[in-house]
Short mmCIF file of C-alpha atoms and ligand atoms in Angstrom, two decimals:
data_model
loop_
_atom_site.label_atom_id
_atom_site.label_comp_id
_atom_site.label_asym_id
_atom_site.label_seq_id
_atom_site.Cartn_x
_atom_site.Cartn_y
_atom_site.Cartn_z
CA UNK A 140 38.20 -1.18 -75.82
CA UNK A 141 36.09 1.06 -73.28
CA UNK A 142 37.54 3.55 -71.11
CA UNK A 143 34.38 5.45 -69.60
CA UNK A 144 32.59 2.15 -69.24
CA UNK A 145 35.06 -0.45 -68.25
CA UNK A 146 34.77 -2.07 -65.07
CA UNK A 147 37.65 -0.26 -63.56
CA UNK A 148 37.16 2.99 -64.18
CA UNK A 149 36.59 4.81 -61.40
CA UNK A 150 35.86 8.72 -62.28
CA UNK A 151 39.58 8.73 -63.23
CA UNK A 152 40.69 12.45 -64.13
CA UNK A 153 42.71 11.45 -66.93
CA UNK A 154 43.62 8.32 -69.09
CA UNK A 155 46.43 9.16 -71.57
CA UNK A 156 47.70 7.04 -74.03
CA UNK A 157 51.27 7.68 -75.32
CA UNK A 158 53.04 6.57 -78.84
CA UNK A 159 56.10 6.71 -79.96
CA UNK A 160 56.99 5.54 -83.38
CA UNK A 161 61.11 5.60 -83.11
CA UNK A 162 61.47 3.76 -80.09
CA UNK A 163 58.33 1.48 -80.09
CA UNK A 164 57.06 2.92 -76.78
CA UNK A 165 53.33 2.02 -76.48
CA UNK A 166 52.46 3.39 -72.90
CA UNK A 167 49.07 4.78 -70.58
CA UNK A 168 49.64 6.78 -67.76
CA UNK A 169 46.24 7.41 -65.37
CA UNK A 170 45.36 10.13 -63.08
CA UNK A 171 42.92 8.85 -60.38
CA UNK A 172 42.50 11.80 -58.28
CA UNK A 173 44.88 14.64 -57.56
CA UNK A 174 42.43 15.99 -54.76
CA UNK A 175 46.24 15.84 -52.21
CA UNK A 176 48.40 16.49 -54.74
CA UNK A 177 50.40 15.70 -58.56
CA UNK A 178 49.46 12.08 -58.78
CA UNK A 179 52.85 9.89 -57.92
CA UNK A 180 52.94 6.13 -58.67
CA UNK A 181 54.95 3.71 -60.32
CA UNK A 182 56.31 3.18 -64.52
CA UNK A 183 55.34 -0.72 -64.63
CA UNK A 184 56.82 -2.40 -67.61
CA UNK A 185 55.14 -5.19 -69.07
CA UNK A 186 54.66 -7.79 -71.65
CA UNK A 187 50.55 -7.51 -71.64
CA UNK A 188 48.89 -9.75 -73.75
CA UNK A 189 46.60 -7.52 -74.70
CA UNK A 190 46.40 -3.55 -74.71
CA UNK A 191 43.03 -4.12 -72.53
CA UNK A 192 45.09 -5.84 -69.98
CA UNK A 193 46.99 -3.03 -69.81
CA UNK A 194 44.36 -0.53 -69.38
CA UNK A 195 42.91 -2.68 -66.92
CA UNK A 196 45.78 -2.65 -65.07
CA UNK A 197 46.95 1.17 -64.99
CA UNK A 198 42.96 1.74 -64.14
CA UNK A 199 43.05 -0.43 -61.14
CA UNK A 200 47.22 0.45 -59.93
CA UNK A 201 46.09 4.32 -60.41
CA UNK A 202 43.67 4.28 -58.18
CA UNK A 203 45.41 1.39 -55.36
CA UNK A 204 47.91 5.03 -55.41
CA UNK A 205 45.02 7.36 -54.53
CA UNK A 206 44.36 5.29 -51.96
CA UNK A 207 47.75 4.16 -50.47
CA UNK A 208 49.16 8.04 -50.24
CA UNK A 209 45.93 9.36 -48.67
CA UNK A 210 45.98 6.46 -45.92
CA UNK A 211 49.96 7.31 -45.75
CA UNK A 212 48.99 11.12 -44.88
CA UNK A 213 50.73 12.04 -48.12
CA UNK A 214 50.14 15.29 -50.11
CA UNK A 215 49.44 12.95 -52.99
CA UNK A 216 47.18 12.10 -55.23
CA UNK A 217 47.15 8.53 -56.80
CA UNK A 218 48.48 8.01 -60.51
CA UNK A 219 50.27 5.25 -62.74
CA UNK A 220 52.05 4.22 -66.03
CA UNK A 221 52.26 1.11 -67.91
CA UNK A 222 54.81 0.43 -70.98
CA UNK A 223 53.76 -1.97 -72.92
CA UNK A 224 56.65 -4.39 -73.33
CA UNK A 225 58.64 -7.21 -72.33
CA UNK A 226 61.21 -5.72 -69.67
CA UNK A 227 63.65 -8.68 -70.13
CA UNK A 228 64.03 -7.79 -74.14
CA UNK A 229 62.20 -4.83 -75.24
CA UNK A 230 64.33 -1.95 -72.95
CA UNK A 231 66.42 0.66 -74.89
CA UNK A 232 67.67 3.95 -73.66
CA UNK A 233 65.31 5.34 -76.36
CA UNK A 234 61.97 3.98 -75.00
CA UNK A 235 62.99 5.26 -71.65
CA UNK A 236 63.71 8.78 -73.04
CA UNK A 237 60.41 8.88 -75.27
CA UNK A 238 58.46 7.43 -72.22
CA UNK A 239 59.97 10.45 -70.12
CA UNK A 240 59.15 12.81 -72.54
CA UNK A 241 55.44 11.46 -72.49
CA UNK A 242 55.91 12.20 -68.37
CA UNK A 243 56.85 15.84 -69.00
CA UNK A 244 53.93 16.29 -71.58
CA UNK A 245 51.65 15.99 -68.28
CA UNK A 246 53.41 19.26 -66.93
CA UNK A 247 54.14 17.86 -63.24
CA UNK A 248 50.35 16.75 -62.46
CA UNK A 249 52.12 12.71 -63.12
CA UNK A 250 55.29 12.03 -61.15
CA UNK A 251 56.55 8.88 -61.98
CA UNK A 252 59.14 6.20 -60.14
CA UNK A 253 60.63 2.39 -60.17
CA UNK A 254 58.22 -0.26 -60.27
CA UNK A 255 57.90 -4.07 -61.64
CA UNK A 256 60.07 -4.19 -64.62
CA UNK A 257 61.68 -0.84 -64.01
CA UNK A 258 64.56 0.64 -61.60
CA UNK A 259 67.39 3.28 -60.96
CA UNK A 260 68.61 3.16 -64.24
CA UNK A 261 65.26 3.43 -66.06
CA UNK A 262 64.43 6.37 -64.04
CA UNK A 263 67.76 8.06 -64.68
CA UNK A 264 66.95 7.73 -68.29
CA UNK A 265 63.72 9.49 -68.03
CA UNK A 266 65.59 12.21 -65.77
CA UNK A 267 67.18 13.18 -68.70
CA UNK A 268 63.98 14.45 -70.32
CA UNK A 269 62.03 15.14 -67.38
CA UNK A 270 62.12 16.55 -63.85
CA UNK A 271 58.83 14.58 -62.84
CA UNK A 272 60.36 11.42 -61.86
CA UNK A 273 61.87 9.73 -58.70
CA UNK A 274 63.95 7.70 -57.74
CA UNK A 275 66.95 8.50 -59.65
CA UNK A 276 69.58 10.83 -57.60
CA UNK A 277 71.46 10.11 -54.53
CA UNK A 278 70.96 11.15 -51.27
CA UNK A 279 71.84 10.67 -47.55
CA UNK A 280 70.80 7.35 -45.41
CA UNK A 281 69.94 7.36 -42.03
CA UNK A 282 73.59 6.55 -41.19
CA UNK A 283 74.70 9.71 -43.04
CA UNK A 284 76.20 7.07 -45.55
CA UNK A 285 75.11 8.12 -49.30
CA UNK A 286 72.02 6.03 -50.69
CA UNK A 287 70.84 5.59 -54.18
CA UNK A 288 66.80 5.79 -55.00
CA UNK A 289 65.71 2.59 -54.25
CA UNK A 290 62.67 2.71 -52.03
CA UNK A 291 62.84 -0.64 -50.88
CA UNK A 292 64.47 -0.58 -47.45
CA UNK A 293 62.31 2.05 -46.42
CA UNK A 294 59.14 0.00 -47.45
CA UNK A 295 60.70 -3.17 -45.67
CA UNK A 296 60.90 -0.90 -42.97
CA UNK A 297 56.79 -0.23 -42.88
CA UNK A 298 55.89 -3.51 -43.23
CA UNK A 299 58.35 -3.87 -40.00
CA UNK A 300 56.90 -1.90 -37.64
CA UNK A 301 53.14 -2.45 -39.52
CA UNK A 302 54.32 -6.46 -38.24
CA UNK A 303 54.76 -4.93 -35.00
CA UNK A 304 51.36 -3.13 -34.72
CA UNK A 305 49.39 -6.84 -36.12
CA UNK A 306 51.73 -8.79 -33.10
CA UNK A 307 50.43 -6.32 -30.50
CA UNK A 308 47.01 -6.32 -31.16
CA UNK A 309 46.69 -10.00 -32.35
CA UNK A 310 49.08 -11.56 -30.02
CA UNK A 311 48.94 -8.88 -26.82
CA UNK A 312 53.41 -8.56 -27.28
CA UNK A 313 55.41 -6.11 -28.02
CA UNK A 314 58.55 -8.13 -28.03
CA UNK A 315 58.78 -9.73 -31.32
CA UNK A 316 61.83 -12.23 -29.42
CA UNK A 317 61.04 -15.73 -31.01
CA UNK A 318 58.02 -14.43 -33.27
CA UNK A 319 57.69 -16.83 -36.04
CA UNK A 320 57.76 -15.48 -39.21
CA UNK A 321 57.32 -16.93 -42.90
CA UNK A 322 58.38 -15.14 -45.54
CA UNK A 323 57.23 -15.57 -48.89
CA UNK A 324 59.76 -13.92 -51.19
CA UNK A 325 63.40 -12.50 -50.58
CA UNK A 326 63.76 -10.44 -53.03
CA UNK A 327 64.68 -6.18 -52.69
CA UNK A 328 61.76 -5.97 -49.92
CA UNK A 329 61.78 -9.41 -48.22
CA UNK A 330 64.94 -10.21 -47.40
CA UNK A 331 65.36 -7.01 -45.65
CA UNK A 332 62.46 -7.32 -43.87
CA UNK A 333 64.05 -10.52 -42.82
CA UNK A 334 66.83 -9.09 -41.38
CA UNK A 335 64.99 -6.29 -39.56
CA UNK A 336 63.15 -9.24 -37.80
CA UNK A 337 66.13 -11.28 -37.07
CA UNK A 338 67.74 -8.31 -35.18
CA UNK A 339 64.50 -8.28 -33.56
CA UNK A 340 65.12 -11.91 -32.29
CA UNK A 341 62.76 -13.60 -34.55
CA UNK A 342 62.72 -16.83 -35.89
CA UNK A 343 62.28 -16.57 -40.00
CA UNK A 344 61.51 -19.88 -42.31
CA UNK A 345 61.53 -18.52 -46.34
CA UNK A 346 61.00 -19.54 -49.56
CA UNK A 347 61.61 -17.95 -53.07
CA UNK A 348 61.85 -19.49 -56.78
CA UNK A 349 65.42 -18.04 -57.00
CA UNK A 350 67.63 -20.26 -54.92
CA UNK A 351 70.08 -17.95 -54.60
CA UNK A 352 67.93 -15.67 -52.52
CA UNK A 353 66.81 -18.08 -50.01
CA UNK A 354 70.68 -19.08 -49.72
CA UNK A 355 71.23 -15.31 -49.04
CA UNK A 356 68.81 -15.49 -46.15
CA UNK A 357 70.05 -19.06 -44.95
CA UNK A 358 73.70 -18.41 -45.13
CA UNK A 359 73.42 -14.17 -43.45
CA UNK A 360 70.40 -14.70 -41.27
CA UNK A 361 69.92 -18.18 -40.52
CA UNK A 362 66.77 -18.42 -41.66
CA UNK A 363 65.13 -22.26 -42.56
CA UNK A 364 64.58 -22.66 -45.98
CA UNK A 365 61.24 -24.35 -47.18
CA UNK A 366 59.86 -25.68 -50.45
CA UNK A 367 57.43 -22.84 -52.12
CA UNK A 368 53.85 -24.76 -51.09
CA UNK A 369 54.92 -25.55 -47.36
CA UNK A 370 55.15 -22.09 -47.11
CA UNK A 371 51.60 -20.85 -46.48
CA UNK A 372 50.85 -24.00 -43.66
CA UNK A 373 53.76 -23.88 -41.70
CA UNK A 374 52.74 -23.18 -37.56
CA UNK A 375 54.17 -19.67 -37.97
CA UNK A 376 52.90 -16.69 -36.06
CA UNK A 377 52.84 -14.25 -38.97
CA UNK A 378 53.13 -14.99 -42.74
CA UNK A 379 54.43 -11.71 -44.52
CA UNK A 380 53.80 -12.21 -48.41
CA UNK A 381 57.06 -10.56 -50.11
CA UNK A 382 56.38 -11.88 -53.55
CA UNK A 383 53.14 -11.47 -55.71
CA UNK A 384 49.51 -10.51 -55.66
CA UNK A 385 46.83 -12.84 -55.83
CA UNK A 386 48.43 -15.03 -52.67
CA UNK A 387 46.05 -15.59 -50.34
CA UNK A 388 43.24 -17.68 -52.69
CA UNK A 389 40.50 -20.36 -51.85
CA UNK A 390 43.28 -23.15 -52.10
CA UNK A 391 46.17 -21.47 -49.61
CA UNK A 392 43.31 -20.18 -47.08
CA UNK A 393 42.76 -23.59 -46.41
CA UNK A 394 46.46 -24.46 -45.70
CA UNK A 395 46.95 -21.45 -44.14
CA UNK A 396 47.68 -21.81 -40.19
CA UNK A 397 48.69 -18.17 -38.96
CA UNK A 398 47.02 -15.90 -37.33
CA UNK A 399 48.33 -13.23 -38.95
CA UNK A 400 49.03 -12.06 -42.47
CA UNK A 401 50.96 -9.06 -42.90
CA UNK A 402 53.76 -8.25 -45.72
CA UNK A 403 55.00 -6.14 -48.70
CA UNK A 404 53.01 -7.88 -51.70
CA UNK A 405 50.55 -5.77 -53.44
CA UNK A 406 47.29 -7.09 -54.31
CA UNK A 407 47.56 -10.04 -51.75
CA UNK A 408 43.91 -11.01 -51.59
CA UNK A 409 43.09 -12.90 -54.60
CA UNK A 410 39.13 -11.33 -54.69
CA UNK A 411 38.06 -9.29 -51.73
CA UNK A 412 35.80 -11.20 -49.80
CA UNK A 413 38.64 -12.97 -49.31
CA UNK A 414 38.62 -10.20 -45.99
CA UNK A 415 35.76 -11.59 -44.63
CA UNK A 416 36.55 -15.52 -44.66
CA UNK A 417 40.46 -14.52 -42.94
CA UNK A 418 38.33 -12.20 -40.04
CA UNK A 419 36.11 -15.61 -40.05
CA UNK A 420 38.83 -17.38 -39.42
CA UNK A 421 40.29 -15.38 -36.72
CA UNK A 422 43.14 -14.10 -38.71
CA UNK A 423 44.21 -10.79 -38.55
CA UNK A 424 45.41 -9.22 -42.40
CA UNK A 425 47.46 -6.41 -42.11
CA UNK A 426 45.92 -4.38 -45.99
CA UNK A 427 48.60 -4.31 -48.11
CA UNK A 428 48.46 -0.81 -49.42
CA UNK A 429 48.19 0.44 -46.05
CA UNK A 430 51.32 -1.79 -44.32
CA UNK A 431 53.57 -1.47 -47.62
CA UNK A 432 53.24 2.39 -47.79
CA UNK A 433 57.51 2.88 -46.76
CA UNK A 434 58.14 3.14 -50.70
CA UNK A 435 55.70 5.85 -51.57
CA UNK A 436 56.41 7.63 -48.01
CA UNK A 437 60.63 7.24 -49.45
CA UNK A 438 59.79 9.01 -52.60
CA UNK A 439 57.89 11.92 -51.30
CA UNK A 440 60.63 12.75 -49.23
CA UNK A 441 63.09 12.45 -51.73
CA UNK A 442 61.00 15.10 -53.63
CA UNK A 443 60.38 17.17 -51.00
CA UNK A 444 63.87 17.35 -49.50
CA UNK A 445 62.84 16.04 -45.87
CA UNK A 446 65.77 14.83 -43.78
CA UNK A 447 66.36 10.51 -42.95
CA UNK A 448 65.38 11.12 -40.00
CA UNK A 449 61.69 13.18 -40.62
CA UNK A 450 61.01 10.23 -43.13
CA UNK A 451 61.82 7.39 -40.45
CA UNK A 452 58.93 9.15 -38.28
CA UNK A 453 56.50 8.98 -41.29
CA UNK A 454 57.24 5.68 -41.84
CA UNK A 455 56.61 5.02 -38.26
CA UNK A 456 52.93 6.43 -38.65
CA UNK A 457 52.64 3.19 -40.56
CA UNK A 458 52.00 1.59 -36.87
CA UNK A 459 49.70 3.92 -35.88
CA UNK A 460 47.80 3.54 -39.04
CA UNK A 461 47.33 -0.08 -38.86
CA UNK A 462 46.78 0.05 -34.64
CA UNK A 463 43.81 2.47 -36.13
CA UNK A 464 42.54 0.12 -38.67
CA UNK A 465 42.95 -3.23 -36.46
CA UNK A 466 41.02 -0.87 -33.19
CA UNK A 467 37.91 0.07 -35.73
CA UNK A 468 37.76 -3.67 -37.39
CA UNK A 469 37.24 -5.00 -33.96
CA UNK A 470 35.16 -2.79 -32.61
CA UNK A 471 32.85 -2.18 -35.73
CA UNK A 472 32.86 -5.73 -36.66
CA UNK A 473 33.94 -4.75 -40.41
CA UNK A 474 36.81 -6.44 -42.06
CA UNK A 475 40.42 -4.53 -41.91
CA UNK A 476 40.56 -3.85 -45.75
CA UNK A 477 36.92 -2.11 -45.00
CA UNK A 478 37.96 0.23 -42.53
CA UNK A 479 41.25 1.23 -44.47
CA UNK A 480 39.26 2.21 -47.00
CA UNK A 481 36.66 4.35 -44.99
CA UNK A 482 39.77 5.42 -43.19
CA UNK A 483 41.55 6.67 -46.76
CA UNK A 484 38.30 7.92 -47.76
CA UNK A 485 38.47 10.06 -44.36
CA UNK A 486 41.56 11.38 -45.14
CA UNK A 487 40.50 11.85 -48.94
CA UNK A 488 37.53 14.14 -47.20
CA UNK A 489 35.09 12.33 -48.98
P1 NAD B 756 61.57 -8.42 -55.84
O1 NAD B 756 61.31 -8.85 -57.24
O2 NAD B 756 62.89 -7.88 -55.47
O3 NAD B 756 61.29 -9.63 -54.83
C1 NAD B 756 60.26 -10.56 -55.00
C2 NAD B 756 60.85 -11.92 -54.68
O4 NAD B 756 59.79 -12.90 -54.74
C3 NAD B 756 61.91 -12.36 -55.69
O5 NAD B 756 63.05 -12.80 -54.98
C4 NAD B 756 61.23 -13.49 -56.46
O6 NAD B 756 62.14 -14.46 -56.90
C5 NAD B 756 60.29 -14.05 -55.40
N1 NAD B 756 59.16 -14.80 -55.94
C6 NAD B 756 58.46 -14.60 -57.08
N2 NAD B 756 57.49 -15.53 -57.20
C7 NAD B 756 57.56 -16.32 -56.11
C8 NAD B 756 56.84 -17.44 -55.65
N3 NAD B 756 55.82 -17.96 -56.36
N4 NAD B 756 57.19 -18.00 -54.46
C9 NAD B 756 58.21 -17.50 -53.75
N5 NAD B 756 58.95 -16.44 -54.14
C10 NAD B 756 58.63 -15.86 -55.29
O7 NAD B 756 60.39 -7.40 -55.49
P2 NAD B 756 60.32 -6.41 -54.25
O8 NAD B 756 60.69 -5.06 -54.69
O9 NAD B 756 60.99 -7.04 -53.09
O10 NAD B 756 58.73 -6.39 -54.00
C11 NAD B 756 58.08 -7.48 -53.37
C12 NAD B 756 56.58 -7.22 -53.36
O11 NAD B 756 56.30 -6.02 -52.63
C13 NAD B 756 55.95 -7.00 -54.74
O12 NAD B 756 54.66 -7.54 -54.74
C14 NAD B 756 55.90 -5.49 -54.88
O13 NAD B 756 54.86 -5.09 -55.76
C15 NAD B 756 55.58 -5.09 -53.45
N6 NAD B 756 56.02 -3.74 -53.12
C16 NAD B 756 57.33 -3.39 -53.25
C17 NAD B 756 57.73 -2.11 -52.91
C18 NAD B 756 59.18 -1.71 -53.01
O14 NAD B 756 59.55 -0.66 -52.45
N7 NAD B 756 60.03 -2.47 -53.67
C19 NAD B 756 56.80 -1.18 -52.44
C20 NAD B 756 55.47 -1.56 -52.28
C21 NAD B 756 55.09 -2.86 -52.64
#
């Protein structure tokens, strides 16, 4: 297994590779650039099937973080961490210490926080042994009320007012009253995306592989439920991906009927050139590491101390971002994932 040579590497600052005997933790964290900032991204647990995978992975999320936080005008630089493991039976409170422990060998220049696979209680674990992760205290809501670290609301949030941005400029209106929106995915981000929209007056259709979700959204927001393929060619003004990466492909392109895709999923273009056949096509993409910045703009602040109310207003930059990105595509003729990144590489000074 290359580091220096493989395909994803991408100048990365550091690639560490962390063992611990005891627990079994077999992790990688990777520093992409710190030119903002301590690199801050995501613990991912997961069963790869090979350690390569895994590298290839942490190579590729590492640098997605650079990326995302420099776009998101974040003092940040972009880093990750992968565990090695299957999060449904290989979690113990000792992997979660020894994997904190391989945080605080870094010294601060990795922050870590929740991510697929891990949550609040994983990050409280790794609180224990170091102060360089997020995402595990309380603190205060908008509404004063207390909140826990979940960054989800806040990213549902972006990808709200990001929807808003991709309605104006694709649609010409700003009311969103009887938008049609699909949602693929009510999970943490989705569904409260979906009810951001509903208050909004739109009109939501959803679909998820765990039925008790889309009953959630049926039964408290009245959306329509629909079967997990009808999904991408429904006659929907915006679909919003809330799931996985890797959903807009050769084989849902075709189906797909909106003209415009904009929602939380990372990685949502199965290959990149994917960009140019959705411009071709006259459909606007929202890129998801721009529009599903709320969760990295949430932790900052929680490190930083900034009020509810200083981190709504960042979050709301998230319009002016895409408005930005959606201007330049149009006038420059270059695909929206193209201009956000010349855009992060603006902000990156490079
Ligand atoms: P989640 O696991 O809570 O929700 C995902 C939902 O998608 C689940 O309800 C799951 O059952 C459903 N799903 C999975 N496969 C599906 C399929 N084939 N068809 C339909 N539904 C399917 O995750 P989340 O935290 O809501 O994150 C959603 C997406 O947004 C992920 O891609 C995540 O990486 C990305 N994201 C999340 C955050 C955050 O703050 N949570 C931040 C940035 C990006």
């Amino acid at each position: 297994m290359s580091v220096f040579t493989h395909i994803d590497f991408d100048n990365h600052e550091q690639v560490v590779f962390g063992h611990d005997s005891a627990s079994g933790l077999r992790a990688i964290i990777a520093i992409h650039d710190s030119t903002l900032g301590p690199a801050l991204g995501g613990c991912r647990m997961w069963s790869y099937a090979t350690d390569e995978e895994a590298l290839r992975d942490v190579l590729r999320l590492s640098r997605g973080m650079t990326y995302k936080s420099a776009l998101a005008r974040l003092p940040l630089g972009g880093g990750k961490a992968v565990i090695i493991g299957d999060p449904r039976r290989d979690k113990s409170e000792a992997l979660f210490q020894a994997m904190g422990d391989f945080v605080d060998s870094l010294g601060g220049r990795y922050i870590t926080a929740a991510d697929s696979g891990t949550g609040v209680a994983e990050m409280r674990i790794m609180a224990q042994r170091t102060r360089h992760v997020a995402g595990a205290g309380q603190r205060e809501a908008l509404d004063g009320s207390l909140r826990d670290g979940d960054p989800s609301p806040s990213t549902a949030y972006g990808v709200f007012v990001g929807i808003r941005a991709a309605v104006r400029h694709r649609l010409g209106r700003d009311d969103l009253t009887g938008l049609r929106v699909a949602i693929q995915g009510v999970g943490q981000v989705g569904f409260n995306l979906a009810r951001l929209l509903k208050d909004a007056g739109a009109e939501l259709w959803v679909t998820d592989i765990v039925e008790a979700n889309v009953r959630r959204a049926v039964e408290q927001l009245g959306a329509r439920a629909v079967d997990q393929l009808e999904i991408f060619g429904l006659d929907v003004d915006v679909f919003a991906p809330c799931a996985l990466g890797a959903v807009i492909n050769r084989h849902t392109l075709e189906a797909l009927r909106a003209p415009i895709v904009a929602g939380a999923a990372n990685n949502q273009l199965a290959s990149p050139e994917l960009a140019e056949d959705l411009q071709r096509r006259g459909c606007l993409y929202a890129p998801d590491y721009a529009i599903n910045a709320g969760g990295i703009i949430d932790v900052f602040y929680e490190r930083s101390g900034g009020s509810p109310a200083e981190l709504k207003a960042h979050i709301e930059g998230i319009e002016a971002t895409l408005e930005e990105i959606f201007r330049r595509s149009a006038s420059e003729g270059a695909t929206t994932t193209a201009i956000a990144d010349r855009l992060a590489r603006e902000r990156l000074g490079r």
